[in-house]
């Protein structure tokens, strides 16, 4: 039996997607941060050493006026190194304190991230087209000051791209069918799923639906040259194309595949004889 129905191939759960992206991004961020407080003894020792050297160089410069510029430059270098050591310690300390996985920190970051996707304070629906979600995500990619948020937004964008552009074989509808597919040459993705064959609209922004059939509905498949009497609507069929024919009591549909899809179709329709 052939079914022509709405498709949910491009639907996603936005809250689930946002939550998974945040958890992945935060985990990656936390793993990059120090797991123990930075050593305080080293910057203190460095600071004292640099201060003593600075004083020594200044006194030496005052004692030898002809070489004071050299000694004063060395003193400045010591001060700069001491400041660098202190700043480096403070930065590590801040990272440690902010990334130690505190529940309050995680909750605060999560709420801030969720707020990026809430319009006028309204909750997100349980299901939405990936294309609609992409409209919200695209303008904020790479524009977040927070590292976790930036990473999570990219994760969402990449997942939406995977949903909208699946690595599947593309074919064309030769014969219009039903109200949903009333125009020929519609591009469809082809997929074998749970013993059935699915042809679903490749237009992820406004998908018309999908055509699902059983193996018993597969009448024939083979090179276009082996078929005669087909009157394609809406344009010519490529001479080297491969056709797939499905039929039941109500529908008689042809699909056009590229020639290099033939090995895949032979495998998918192994129980059917190729048209010769």
Short mmCIF file of N, CA and C in Angstrom, two decimals, residues 5-81:
data_model
loop_
_atom_site.label_atom_id
_atom_site.label_comp_id
_atom_site.label_asym_id
_atom_site.label_seq_id
_atom_site.Cartn_x
_atom_site.Cartn_y
_atom_site.Cartn_z
N UNK A 5 1.66 11.25 2.62
CA UNK A 5 1.30 11.92 3.88
C UNK A 5 2.30 13.03 4.22
N UNK A 6 1.98 13.75 5.29
CA UNK A 6 2.90 14.77 5.80
C UNK A 6 4.17 14.10 6.29
N UNK A 7 5.25 14.85 6.27
CA UNK A 7 6.52 14.31 6.75
C UNK A 7 7.00 15.06 7.99
N UNK A 8 7.62 14.33 8.88
CA UNK A 8 8.23 14.93 10.07
C UNK A 8 9.74 14.76 10.04
N UNK A 9 10.29 14.52 8.85
CA UNK A 9 11.73 14.27 8.72
C UNK A 9 12.56 15.48 9.13
N UNK A 10 11.98 16.66 9.01
CA UNK A 10 12.74 17.88 9.32
C UNK A 10 12.32 18.50 10.66
N UNK A 11 11.49 17.78 11.41
CA UNK A 11 11.05 18.30 12.70
C UNK A 11 12.07 17.98 13.79
N UNK A 12 12.27 18.92 14.68
CA UNK A 12 13.16 18.69 15.83
C UNK A 12 12.46 19.18 17.10
N UNK A 13 12.92 18.66 18.23
CA UNK A 13 12.46 19.15 19.54
C UNK A 13 13.43 20.25 19.96
N UNK A 14 13.03 21.53 19.90
CA UNK A 14 13.98 22.61 20.15
C UNK A 14 14.57 22.61 21.55
N UNK A 15 13.75 22.33 22.57
CA UNK A 15 14.27 22.34 23.94
C UNK A 15 15.29 21.23 24.15
N UNK A 16 15.01 20.07 23.57
CA UNK A 16 15.95 18.95 23.68
C UNK A 16 17.25 19.26 22.96
N UNK A 17 17.14 19.86 21.77
CA UNK A 17 18.32 20.21 20.99
C UNK A 17 19.16 21.26 21.72
N UNK A 18 18.51 22.28 22.27
CA UNK A 18 19.22 23.34 23.00
C UNK A 18 19.90 22.76 24.24
N UNK A 19 19.17 21.90 24.97
CA UNK A 19 19.74 21.31 26.18
C UNK A 19 20.95 20.44 25.89
N UNK A 20 20.85 19.60 24.86
CA UNK A 20 21.97 18.72 24.50
C UNK A 20 23.18 19.54 24.06
N UNK A 21 22.93 20.59 23.29
CA UNK A 21 24.04 21.43 22.81
C UNK A 21 24.73 22.13 23.97
N UNK A 22 23.95 22.62 24.93
CA UNK A 22 24.55 23.30 26.08
C UNK A 22 25.38 22.34 26.91
N UNK A 23 24.83 21.15 27.19
CA UNK A 23 25.56 20.19 28.01
C UNK A 23 26.87 19.78 27.33
N UNK A 24 26.83 19.56 26.03
CA UNK A 24 28.05 19.20 25.29
C UNK A 24 29.07 20.31 25.36
N UNK A 25 28.62 21.55 25.13
CA UNK A 25 29.53 22.70 25.13
C UNK A 25 30.09 22.95 26.52
N UNK A 26 29.25 22.84 27.55
CA UNK A 26 29.72 23.11 28.91
C UNK A 26 30.70 22.04 29.38
N UNK A 27 30.41 20.79 29.04
CA UNK A 27 31.32 19.70 29.41
C UNK A 27 32.69 19.90 28.77
N UNK A 28 32.68 20.26 27.49
CA UNK A 28 33.94 20.51 26.78
C UNK A 28 34.70 21.68 27.42
N UNK A 29 33.96 22.72 27.79
CA UNK A 29 34.57 23.90 28.42
C UNK A 29 35.17 23.54 29.77
N UNK A 30 34.41 22.79 30.58
CA UNK A 30 34.88 22.44 31.92
C UNK A 30 36.12 21.55 31.86
N UNK A 31 36.18 20.67 30.85
CA UNK A 31 37.34 19.77 30.73
C UNK A 31 38.62 20.54 30.39
N UNK A 32 38.46 21.71 29.79
CA UNK A 32 39.63 22.51 29.43
C UNK A 32 40.14 23.37 30.58
N UNK A 33 39.34 23.47 31.65
CA UNK A 33 39.71 24.32 32.76
C UNK A 33 40.51 23.53 33.80
N UNK A 34 41.30 24.23 34.63
CA UNK A 34 42.08 23.55 35.67
C UNK A 34 41.17 22.87 36.69
N UNK A 35 41.55 21.67 37.10
CA UNK A 35 40.75 20.92 38.07
C UNK A 35 41.21 21.17 39.50
N UNK A 36 42.31 21.89 39.68
CA UNK A 36 42.83 22.21 41.01
C UNK A 36 43.23 23.68 41.01
N UNK A 37 43.18 24.33 42.18
CA UNK A 37 43.56 25.75 42.23
C UNK A 37 45.01 25.94 41.82
N UNK A 38 45.32 27.03 41.12
CA UNK A 38 46.70 27.27 40.69
C UNK A 38 47.64 27.45 41.88
N UNK A 39 48.89 27.10 41.67
CA UNK A 39 49.91 27.19 42.72
C UNK A 39 50.19 28.65 43.05
N UNK A 40 50.01 29.02 44.33
CA UNK A 40 50.24 30.40 44.76
C UNK A 40 51.70 30.67 45.09
N UNK A 41 52.42 29.63 45.50
CA UNK A 41 53.81 29.82 45.93
C UNK A 41 54.69 30.32 44.80
N UNK A 42 54.49 29.81 43.60
CA UNK A 42 55.34 30.19 42.48
C UNK A 42 55.22 31.66 42.12
N UNK A 43 53.99 32.21 41.96
CA UNK A 43 53.92 33.64 41.65
C UNK A 43 54.45 34.53 42.77
N UNK A 44 54.29 34.10 44.03
CA UNK A 44 54.84 34.88 45.15
C UNK A 44 56.36 34.88 45.08
N UNK A 45 56.94 33.70 44.87
CA UNK A 45 58.40 33.59 44.77
C UNK A 45 58.91 34.41 43.59
N UNK A 46 58.19 34.30 42.46
CA UNK A 46 58.60 35.05 41.26
C UNK A 46 58.51 36.55 41.50
N UNK A 47 57.43 36.98 42.15
CA UNK A 47 57.25 38.41 42.43
C UNK A 47 58.34 38.96 43.32
N UNK A 48 58.67 38.24 44.40
CA UNK A 48 59.73 38.68 45.32
C UNK A 48 61.07 38.72 44.61
N UNK A 49 61.35 37.68 43.83
CA UNK A 49 62.63 37.61 43.11
C UNK A 49 62.77 38.77 42.13
N UNK A 50 61.70 39.04 41.39
CA UNK A 50 61.74 40.12 40.41
C UNK A 50 61.86 41.48 41.08
N UNK A 51 61.21 41.63 42.25
CA UNK A 51 61.30 42.90 42.99
C UNK A 51 62.72 43.14 43.47
N UNK A 52 63.36 42.09 44.02
CA UNK A 52 64.74 42.22 44.50
C UNK A 52 65.69 42.54 43.34
N UNK A 53 65.49 41.84 42.22
CA UNK A 53 66.34 42.10 41.05
C UNK A 53 66.14 43.52 40.53
N UNK A 54 64.88 43.98 40.56
CA UNK A 54 64.58 45.33 40.09
C UNK A 54 65.31 46.37 40.94
N UNK A 55 65.24 46.19 42.27
CA UNK A 55 65.93 47.12 43.18
C UNK A 55 67.43 47.07 42.93
N UNK A 56 67.96 45.86 42.75
CA UNK A 56 69.39 45.70 42.52
C UNK A 56 69.83 46.40 41.23
N UNK A 57 69.04 46.25 40.17
CA UNK A 57 69.38 46.89 38.90
C UNK A 57 69.30 48.41 38.99
N UNK A 58 68.30 48.90 39.72
CA UNK A 58 68.18 50.36 39.88
C UNK A 58 69.36 50.92 40.64
N UNK A 59 69.75 50.26 41.74
CA UNK A 59 70.89 50.71 42.53
C UNK A 59 72.17 50.66 41.71
N UNK A 60 72.29 49.60 40.92
CA UNK A 60 73.48 49.48 40.07
C UNK A 60 73.52 50.60 39.03
N UNK A 61 72.35 50.92 38.48
CA UNK A 61 72.28 51.99 37.50
C UNK A 61 72.62 53.34 38.09
N UNK A 62 72.21 53.54 39.35
CA UNK A 62 72.54 54.81 40.01
C UNK A 62 74.03 54.89 40.33
N UNK A 63 74.63 53.72 40.57
CA UNK A 63 76.06 53.71 40.92
C UNK A 63 76.93 53.90 39.68
N UNK A 64 76.41 53.42 38.53
CA UNK A 64 77.18 53.56 37.28
C UNK A 64 76.33 54.36 36.28
N UNK A 65 76.39 55.68 36.38
CA UNK A 65 75.55 56.55 35.53
C UNK A 65 75.75 56.31 34.04
N UNK A 66 76.95 55.94 33.63
CA UNK A 66 77.20 55.75 32.20
C UNK A 66 76.43 54.56 31.63
N UNK A 67 76.06 53.63 32.48
CA UNK A 67 75.36 52.42 32.03
C UNK A 67 73.95 52.33 32.61
N UNK A 68 73.46 53.46 33.15
CA UNK A 68 72.18 53.39 33.86
C UNK A 68 71.00 53.00 32.96
N UNK A 69 71.06 53.40 31.66
CA UNK A 69 69.94 53.05 30.76
C UNK A 69 69.78 51.53 30.66
N UNK A 70 70.91 50.84 30.52
CA UNK A 70 70.87 49.38 30.43
C UNK A 70 70.30 48.76 31.69
N UNK A 71 70.77 49.26 32.86
CA UNK A 71 70.31 48.71 34.12
C UNK A 71 68.84 49.03 34.37
N UNK A 72 68.41 50.22 33.97
CA UNK A 72 67.01 50.59 34.16
C UNK A 72 66.09 49.75 33.25
N UNK A 73 66.58 49.44 32.04
CA UNK A 73 65.80 48.57 31.14
C UNK A 73 65.63 47.19 31.75
N UNK A 74 66.72 46.68 32.35
CA UNK A 74 66.63 45.37 33.02
C UNK A 74 65.65 45.42 34.18
N UNK A 75 65.64 46.55 34.89
CA UNK A 75 64.70 46.70 36.01
C UNK A 75 63.25 46.69 35.50
N UNK A 76 63.02 47.37 34.37
CA UNK A 76 61.67 47.39 33.79
C UNK A 76 61.24 45.99 33.35
N UNK A 77 62.18 45.24 32.78
CA UNK A 77 61.88 43.86 32.37
C UNK A 77 61.47 43.03 33.57
N UNK A 78 62.17 43.21 34.69
CA UNK A 78 61.83 42.47 35.91
C UNK A 78 60.42 42.81 36.39
N UNK A 79 60.09 44.12 36.35
CA UNK A 79 58.75 44.54 36.76
C UNK A 79 57.69 43.91 35.85
N UNK A 80 57.97 43.94 34.54
CA UNK A 80 57.02 43.39 33.57
C UNK A 80 56.82 41.89 33.78
N UNK A 81 57.90 41.18 34.05
CA UNK A 81 57.81 39.74 34.27
C UNK A 81 57.02 39.44 35.54
#
